Coordinates of C-alpha atoms in Angstrom, one line a residue:
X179 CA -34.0 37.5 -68.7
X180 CA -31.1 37.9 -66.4
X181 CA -32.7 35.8 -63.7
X182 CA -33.4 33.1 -66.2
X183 CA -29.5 33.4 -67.7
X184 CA -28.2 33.1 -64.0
X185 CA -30.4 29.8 -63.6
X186 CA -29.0 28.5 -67.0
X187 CA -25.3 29.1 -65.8
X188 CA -26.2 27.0 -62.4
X189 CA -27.4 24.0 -64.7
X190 CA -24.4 24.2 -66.5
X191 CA -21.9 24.3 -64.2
X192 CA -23.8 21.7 -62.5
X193 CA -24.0 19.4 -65.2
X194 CA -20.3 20.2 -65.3
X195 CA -19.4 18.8 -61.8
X196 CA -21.8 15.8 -62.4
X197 CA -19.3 15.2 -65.6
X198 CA -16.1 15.5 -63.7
X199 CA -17.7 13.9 -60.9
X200 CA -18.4 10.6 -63.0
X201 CA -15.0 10.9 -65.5
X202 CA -12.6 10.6 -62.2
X203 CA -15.0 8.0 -60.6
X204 CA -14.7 5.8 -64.5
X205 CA -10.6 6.4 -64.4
X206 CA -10.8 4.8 -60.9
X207 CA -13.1 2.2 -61.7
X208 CA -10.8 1.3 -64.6
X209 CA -7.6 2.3 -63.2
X210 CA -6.8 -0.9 -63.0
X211 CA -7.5 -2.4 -65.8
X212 CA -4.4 -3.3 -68.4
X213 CA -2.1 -3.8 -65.7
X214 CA -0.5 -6.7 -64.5
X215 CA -0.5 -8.0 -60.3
X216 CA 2.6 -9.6 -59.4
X217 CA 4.0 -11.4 -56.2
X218 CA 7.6 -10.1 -55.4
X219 CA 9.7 -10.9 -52.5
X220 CA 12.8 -10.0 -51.6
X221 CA 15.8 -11.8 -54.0
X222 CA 18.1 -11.8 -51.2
X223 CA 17.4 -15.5 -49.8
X224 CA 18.4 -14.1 -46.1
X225 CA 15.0 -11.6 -46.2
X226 CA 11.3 -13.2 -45.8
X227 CA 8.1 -12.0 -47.3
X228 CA 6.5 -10.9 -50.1
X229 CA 4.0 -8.7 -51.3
X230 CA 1.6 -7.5 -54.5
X231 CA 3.1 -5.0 -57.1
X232 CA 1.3 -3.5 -59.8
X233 CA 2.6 -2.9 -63.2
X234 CA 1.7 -0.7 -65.4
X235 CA 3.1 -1.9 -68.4
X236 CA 2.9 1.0 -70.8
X237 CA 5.0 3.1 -68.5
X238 CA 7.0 0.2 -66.7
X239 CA 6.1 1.3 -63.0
X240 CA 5.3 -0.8 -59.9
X241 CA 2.9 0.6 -57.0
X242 CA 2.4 -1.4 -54.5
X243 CA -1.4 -3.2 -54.3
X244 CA -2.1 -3.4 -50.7
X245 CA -0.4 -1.7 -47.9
X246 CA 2.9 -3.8 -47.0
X247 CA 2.6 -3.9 -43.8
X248 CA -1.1 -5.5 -44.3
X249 CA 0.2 -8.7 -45.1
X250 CA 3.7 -10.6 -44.0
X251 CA 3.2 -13.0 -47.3
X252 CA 1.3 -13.0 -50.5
X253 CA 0.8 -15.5 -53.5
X254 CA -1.1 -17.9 -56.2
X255 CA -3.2 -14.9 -57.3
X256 CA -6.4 -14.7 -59.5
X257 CA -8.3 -12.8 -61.6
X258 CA -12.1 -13.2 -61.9
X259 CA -13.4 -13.8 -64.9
X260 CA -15.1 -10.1 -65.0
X261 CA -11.5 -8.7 -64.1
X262 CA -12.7 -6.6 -61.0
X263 CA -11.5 -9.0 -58.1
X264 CA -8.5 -10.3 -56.8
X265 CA -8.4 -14.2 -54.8
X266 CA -5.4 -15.0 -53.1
X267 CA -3.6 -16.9 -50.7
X268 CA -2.1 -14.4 -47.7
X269 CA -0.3 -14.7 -44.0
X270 CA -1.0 -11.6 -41.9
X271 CA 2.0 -12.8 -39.8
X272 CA 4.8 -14.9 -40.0
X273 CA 3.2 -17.5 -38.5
X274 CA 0.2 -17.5 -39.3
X275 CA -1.5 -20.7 -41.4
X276 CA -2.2 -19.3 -45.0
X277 CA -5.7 -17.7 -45.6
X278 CA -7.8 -17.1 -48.8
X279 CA -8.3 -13.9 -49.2
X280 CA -10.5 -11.4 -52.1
X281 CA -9.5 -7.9 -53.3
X282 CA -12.7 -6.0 -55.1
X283 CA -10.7 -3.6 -56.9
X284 CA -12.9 -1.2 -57.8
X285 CA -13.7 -0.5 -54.3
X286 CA -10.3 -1.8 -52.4
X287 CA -13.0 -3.7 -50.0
X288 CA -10.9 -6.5 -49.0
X289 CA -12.0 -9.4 -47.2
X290 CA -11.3 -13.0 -45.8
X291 CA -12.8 -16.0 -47.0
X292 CA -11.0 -18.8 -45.0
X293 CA -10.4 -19.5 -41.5
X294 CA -8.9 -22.9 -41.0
X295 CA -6.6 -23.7 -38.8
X296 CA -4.6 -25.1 -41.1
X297 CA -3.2 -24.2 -44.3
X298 CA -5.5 -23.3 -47.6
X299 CA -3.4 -22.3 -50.5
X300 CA -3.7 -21.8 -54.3
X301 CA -6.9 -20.8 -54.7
X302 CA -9.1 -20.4 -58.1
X303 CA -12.9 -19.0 -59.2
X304 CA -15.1 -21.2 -60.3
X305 CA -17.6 -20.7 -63.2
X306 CA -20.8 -21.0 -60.7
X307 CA -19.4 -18.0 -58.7
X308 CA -17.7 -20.5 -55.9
X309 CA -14.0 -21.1 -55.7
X310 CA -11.9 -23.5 -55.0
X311 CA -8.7 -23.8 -53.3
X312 CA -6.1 -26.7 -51.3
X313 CA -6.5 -27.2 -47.6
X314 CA -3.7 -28.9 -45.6
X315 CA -4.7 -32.5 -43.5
X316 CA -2.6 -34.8 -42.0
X317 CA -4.8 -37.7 -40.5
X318 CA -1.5 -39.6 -38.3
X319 CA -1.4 -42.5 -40.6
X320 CA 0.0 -40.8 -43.3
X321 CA 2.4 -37.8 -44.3
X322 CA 0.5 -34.2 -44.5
X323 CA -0.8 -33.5 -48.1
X324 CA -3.2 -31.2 -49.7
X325 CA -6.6 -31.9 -50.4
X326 CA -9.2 -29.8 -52.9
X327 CA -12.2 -28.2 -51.1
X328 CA -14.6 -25.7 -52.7
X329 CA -16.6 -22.4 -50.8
X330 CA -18.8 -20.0 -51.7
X331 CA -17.3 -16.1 -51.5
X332 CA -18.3 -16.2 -48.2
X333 CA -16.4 -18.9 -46.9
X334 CA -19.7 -21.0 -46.5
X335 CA -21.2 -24.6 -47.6
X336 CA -17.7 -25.6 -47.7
X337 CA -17.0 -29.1 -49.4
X338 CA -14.5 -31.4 -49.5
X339 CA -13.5 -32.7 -53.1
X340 CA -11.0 -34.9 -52.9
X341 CA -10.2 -38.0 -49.8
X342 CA -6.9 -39.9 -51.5
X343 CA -3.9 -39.5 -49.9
X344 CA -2.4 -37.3 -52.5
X345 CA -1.3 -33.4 -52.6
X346 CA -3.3 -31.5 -54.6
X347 CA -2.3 -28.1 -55.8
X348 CA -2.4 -25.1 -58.5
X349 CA -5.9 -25.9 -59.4
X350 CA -6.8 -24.2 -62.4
X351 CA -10.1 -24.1 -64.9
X352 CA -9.8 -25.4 -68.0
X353 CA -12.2 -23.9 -71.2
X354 CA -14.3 -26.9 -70.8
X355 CA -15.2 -26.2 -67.2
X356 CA -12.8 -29.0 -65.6
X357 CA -9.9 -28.4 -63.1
X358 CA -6.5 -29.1 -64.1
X359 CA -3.9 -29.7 -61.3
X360 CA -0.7 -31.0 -60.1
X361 CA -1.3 -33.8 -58.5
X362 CA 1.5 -35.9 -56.2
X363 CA 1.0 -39.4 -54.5
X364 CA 2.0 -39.0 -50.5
X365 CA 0.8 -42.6 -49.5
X366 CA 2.1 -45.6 -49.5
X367 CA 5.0 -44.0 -51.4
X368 CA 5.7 -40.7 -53.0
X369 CA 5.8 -40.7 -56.9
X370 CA 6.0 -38.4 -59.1
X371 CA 4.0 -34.9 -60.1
X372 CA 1.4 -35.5 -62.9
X373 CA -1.7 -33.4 -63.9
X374 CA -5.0 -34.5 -62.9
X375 CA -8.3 -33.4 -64.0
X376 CA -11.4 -33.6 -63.0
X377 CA -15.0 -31.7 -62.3
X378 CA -15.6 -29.0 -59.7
X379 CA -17.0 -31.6 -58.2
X380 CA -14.7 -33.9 -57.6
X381 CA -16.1 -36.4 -60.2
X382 CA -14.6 -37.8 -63.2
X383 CA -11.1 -37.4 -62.3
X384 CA -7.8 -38.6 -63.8
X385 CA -4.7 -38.6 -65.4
X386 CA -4.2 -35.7 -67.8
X387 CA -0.3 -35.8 -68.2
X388 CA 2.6 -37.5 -66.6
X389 CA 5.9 -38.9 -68.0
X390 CA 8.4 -40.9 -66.4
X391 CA 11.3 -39.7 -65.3
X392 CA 10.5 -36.5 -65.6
X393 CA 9.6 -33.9 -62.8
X394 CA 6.6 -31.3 -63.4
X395 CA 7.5 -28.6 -61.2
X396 CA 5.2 -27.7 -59.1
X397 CA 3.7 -24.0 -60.1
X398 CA 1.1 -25.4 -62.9
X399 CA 0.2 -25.0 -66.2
X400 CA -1.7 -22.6 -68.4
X401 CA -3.9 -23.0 -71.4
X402 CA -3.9 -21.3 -74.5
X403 CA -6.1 -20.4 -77.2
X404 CA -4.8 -22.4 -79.6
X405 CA -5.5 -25.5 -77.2
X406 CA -2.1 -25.8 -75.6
X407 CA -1.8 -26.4 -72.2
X408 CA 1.9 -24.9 -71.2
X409 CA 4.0 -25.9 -68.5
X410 CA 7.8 -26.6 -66.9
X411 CA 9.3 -29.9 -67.1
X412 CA 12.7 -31.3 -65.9
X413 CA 14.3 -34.7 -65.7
X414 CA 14.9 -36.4 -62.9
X415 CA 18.8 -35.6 -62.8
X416 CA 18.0 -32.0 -64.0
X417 CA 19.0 -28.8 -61.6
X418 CA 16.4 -26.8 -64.1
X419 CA 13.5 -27.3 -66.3
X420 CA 12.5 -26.2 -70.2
X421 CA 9.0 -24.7 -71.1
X422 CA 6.8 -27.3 -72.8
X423 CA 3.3 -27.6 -74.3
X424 CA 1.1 -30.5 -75.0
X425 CA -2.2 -30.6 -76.7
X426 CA -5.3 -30.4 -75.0
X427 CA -6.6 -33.2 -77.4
X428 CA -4.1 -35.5 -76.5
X429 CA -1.8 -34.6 -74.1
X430 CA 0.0 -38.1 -74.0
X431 CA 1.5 -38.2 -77.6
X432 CA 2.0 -34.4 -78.2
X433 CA 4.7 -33.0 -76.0
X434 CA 6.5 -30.4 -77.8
X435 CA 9.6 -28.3 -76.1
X436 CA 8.9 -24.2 -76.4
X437 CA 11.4 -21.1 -76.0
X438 CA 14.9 -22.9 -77.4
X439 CA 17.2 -22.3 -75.4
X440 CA 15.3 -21.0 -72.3
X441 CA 16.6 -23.8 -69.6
X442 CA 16.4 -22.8 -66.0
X443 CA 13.7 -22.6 -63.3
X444 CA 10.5 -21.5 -63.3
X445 CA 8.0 -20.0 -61.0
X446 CA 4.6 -19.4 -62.9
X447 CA 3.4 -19.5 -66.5
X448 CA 0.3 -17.9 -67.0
X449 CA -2.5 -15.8 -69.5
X450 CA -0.8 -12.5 -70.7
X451 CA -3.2 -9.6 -72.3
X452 CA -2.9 -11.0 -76.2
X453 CA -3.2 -14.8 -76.4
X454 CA 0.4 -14.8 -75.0
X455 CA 2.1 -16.2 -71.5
X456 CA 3.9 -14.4 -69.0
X457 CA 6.5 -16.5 -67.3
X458 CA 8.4 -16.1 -64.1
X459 CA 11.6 -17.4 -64.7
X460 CA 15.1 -17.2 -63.9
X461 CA 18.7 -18.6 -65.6
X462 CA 19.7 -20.2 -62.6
X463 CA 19.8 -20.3 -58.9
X464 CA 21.0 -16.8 -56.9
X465 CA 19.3 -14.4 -60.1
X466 CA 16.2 -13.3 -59.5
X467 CA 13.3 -14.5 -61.1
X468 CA 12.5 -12.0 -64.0
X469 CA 9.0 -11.6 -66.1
X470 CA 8.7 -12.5 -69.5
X471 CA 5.9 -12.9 -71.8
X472 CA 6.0 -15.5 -74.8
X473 CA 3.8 -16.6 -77.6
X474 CA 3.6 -20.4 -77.8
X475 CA 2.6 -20.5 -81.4
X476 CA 5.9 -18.9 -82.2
X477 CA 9.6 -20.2 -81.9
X478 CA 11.4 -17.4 -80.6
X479 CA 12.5 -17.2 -77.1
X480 CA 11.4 -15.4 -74.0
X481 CA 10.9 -12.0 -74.3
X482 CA 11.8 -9.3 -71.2
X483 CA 8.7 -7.8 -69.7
X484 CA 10.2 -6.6 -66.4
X485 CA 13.0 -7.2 -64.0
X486 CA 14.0 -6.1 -60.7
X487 CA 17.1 -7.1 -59.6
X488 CA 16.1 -6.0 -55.5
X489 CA 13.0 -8.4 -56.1
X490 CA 12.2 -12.0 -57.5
X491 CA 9.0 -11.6 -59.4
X492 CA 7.7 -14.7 -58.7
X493 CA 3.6 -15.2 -60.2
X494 CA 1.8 -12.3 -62.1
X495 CA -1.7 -11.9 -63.8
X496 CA -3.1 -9.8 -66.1
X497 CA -6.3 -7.6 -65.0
X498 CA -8.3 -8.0 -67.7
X499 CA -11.4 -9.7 -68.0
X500 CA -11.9 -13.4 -69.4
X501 CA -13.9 -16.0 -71.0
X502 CA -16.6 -17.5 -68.2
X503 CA -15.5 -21.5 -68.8
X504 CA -18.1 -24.0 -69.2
X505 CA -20.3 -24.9 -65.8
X506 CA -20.4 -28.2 -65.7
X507 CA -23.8 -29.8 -64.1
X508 CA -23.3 -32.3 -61.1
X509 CA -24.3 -36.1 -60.3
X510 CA -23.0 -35.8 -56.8
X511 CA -25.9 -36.3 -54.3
X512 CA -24.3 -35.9 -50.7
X513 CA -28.0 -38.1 -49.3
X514 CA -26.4 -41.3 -51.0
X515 CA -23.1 -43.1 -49.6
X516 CA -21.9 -45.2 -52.3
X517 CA -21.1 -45.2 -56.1
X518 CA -20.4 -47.7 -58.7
X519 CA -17.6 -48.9 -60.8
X520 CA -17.7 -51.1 -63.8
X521 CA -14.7 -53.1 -65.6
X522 CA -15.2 -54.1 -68.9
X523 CA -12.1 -56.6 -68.5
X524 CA -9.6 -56.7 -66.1
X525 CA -7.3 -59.1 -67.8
X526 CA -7.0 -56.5 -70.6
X527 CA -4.1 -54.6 -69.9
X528 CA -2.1 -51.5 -71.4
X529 CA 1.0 -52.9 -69.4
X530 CA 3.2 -55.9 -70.1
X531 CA 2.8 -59.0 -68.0
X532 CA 6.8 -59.9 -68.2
X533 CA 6.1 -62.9 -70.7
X534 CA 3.1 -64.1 -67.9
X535 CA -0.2 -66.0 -69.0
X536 CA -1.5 -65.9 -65.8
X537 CA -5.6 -65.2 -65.5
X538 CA -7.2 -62.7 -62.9
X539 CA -9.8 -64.4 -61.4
X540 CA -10.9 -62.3 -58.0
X541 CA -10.1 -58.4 -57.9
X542 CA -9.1 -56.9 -54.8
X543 CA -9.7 -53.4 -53.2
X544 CA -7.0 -51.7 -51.0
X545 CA -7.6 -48.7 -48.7
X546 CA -5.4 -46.2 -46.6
X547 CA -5.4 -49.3 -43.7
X548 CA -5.3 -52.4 -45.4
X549 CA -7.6 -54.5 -47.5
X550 CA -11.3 -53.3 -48.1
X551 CA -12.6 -56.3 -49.4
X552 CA -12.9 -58.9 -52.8
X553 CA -14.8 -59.5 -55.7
X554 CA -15.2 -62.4 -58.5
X555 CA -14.9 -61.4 -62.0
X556 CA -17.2 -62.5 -64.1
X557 CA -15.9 -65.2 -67.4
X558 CA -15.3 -62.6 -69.6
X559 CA -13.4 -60.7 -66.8
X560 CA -16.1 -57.8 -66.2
X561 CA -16.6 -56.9 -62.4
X562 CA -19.5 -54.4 -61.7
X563 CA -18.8 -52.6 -58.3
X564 CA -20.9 -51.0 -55.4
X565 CA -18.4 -49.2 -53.2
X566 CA -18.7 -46.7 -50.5
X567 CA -18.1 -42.7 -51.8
X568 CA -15.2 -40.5 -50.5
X569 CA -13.2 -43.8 -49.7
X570 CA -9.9 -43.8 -51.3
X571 CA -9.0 -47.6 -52.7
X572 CA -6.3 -48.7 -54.9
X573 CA -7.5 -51.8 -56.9
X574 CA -5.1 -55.2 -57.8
X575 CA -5.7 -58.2 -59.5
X576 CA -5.4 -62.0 -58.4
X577 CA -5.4 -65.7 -59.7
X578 CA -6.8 -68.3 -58.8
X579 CA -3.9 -69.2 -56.2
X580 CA -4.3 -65.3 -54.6
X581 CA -1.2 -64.1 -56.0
X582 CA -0.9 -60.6 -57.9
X583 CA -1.4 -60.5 -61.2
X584 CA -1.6 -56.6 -61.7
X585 CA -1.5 -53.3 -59.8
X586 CA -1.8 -51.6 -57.1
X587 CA -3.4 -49.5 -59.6
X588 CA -3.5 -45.6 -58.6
X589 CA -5.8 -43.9 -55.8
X590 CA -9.4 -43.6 -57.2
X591 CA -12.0 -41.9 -55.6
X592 CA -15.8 -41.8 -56.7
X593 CA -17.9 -38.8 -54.8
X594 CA -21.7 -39.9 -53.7
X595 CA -23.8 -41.0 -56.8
X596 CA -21.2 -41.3 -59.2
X597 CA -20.6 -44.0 -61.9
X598 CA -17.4 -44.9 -63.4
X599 CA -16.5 -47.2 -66.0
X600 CA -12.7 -48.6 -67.0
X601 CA -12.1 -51.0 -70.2
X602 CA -9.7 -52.8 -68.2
X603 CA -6.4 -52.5 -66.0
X604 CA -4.0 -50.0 -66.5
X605 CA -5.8 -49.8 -70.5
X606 CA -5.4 -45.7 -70.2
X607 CA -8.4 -43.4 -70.6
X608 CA -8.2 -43.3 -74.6
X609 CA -9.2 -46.8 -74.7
X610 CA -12.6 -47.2 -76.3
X611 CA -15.3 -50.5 -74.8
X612 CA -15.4 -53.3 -76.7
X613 CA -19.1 -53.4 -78.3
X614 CA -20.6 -55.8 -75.7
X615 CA -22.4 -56.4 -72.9
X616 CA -20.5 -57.1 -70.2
X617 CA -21.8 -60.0 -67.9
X618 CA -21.4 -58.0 -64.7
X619 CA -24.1 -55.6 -65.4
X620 CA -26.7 -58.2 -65.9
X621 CA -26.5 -58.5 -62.3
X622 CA -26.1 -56.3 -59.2
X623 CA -23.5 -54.9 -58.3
X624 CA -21.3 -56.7 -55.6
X625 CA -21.3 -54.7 -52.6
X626 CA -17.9 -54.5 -51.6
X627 CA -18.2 -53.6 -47.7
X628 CA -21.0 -56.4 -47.1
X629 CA -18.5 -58.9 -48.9
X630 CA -15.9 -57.7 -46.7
X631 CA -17.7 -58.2 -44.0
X632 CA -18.8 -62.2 -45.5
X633 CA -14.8 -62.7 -46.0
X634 CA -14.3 -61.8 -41.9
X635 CA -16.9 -64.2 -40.6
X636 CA -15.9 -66.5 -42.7
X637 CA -12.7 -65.8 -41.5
X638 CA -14.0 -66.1 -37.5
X639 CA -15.8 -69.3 -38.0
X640 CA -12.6 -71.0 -39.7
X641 CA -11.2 -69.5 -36.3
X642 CA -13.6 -71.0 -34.0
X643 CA -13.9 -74.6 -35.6
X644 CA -10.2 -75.0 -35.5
X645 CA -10.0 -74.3 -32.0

């Protein structure tokens, strides 16, 4: 009997450890959960560098993330969707190109995804388990910009998203399974920061919000349950910017100004733990930039979250898990090299002509060097398009005489496989067809490169007889 007790008090204090054992390794796994990640760097302008704190809200303490010495700069964090890793943007030294980087928080198993040698910055998950983030190119012809590429988590099947000359940044992914991002013209001039969006792909992209005059600085925007997306805004003669929203729904028409009052600069805005936003900001230049969190469906002002006067807290993230957007299936097929584009009209216009009657007749294709080629439109002004995929053009109409008539219109730039369609110049993407065939599509679609390449002998053989 005392033999058999003994064996029973083993068991238990067995069982026992076992418990302990698998309560301190739950806190662990969890200990992170609930808090917030933020980038801080120093907020006297003279220091460099920056690093990840950790807050934990309930008890208002930072501890540092990673080791400081680990990294010389930090930023552009973000959460996966199942709130256990960490992707960020990193320099181990000063100078360094900037790195993607992943944290697995559970285990602190950090690793590096990128290895360019150039920069890659603001990078994002993806719902398919890839990511996506900006890589740096400068090709001589033009100024340096950004353009999208997506990985897998190992840094593998790498591919290239986006070929126009324009910089690309602060991707993020939308409920519906699209990127929204700032998007800036470099080439032939610079213009102004809209959003763009578009599919993990590459595919379908365009204008989601821009407004002239006004500057969209350049951290991003953040979407809402209610189907806001928020972000900063500032006119052109404006040393500052005001929180604003737009509906997703219609994101032309819908502009609404948030947090009266709250006019300054802004470094982030992004998901808080409750359906509000936490917002980097700061009154004006030489404070540091202080936390807040806000609730867009109220009008109050910002509310405190944190502030350290020895630090600007510049981007933060909640660890929590999220809603897995929408993954969006793909019509790219990298075997084919061109894509199609159809106009519906090209004399129909969302633009004012200046009082001008003048008919398109011929529409014209411009690429990073000059023209890429021409192409009839049809009588009722339809033009049905075979062009080459991953080549940036900008498209303009002409008369009869081969004089403007509209555009340059903005970069496009259709991946392999894809089909586009456009009601007409400049119409904007809320136009709907007309209900007709279009007399384009009843026949091929020109080729633009082989009638390039007609134009130029053409062009030879006027040469050669005149000589």
């Amino acid at each position: 009997m005392l033999k058999r007790t003994r064996h029973i008090g083993i068991f238990t204090t067995g069982l026992t450890l076992v418990w302990i054992w698998l309560l301190a390794t739950s806190c662990q796994l969890n200990s992170y959960q609930g808090k917030i990640v933020m980038v801080q760097a120093p907020a006297d302008e003279s220091e460099s560098g920056s690093h990840f704190g950790l807050l934990d809200p309930a008890k208002e303490e930072v501890q540092p993330l990673l080791a400081e010495d680990k990294f010389f700069m930090v930023g552009s964090p973000d959460v996966s969707f199942d709130g256990e890793r960490l992707l960020f943007e990193a320099k181990q030294n000063s100078n360094d190109k900037w790195q993607i980087w992943e944290l697995y928080l559970k285990e602190s198993d950090l690793k590096q995804i990128t290895g360019a040698d150039s920069d890659c910055r603001y990078p994002a998950y993806l719902p398919d388990g890839r990511i996506v983030y900006s890589r740096y190119v400068q090709d001589g012809a033009t100024a340096g910009y950004h353009v999208l590429e997506t990985c897998d988590l190992s840094g593998d099947e790498k591919r290239q998203i986006t070929f126009d000359p324009v910089d690309y940044s602060n991707s993020m992914v939308l409920r519906d399974g699209r990127l929204l991002v700032t998007a800036k013209q470099i080439h032939p001039f610079e213009e102004e920061t809209q959003l763009m969006v578009m599919r993990p792909d590459g595919t379908k992209k365009e204008l989601f919000y821009g407004a002239e005059g006004h500057l969209i600085q350049a951290h991003g925007a953040s979407e809402t349950g209610e189907g806001l997306i928020v972000f900063s805004e500032s006119k052109k003669e404006e040393k500052g910017g005001k929180l604003v929203s737009v509906h997703y729904n219609s994101p032309s028409n819908s502009k609404e100004e948030l947090a009266p009052g709250s006019f300054g600069d802004f470094s982030s805005v992004n998901p808080g733990f409750s359906g509000e936003l936490m917002i980097s900001f700061r009154t004006k230049p030489g404070n540091s930039y202080d936390l807040y969190s806000y609730d867009a469906g109220l009008d109050k002002a910002l509310k405190p979250l944190f502030s350290d006067p020895e630090f600007n807290t510049l981007d933060a993230k909640a660890l929590v898990p999220r809603e897995r957007p929408k993954k969006l299936p793909s019509a790219v097929d990298v075997e084919k090299h061109t894509a199609l584009l159809l106009c519906q009209d090209a004399n129909f216009t969302g633009r004012a002509m200046n009082g001008s009657d003048r008919k398109a007749v011929r529409v014209e294709l411009l690429g990073l060097h000059g023209s890429l080629g021409q192409a009839d439109l049809e009588e009722d002004g339809s033009v049905y398009l075979k062009v080459a995929a991953d080549v940036p053009f900008r498209m303009q109409t002409l008369d009869e005489e081969g004089s403007l008539v509209q555009g340059p219109s903005s970069w496009i730039n259709l991946r392999p496989n894809e089909r586009r369609g456009c009601v007409g110049c400049h119409a904007g993407s809320k136009r709907v067809p007309f209900n007709r065939q279009p007399l384009a599509v009843q026949k091929a679609p020109v080729e633009i490169s082989k009638y390039s390449e007609a134009i130029m002998a053409d062009a030879l053989k006027t040469d050669l007889t005149h000589e």
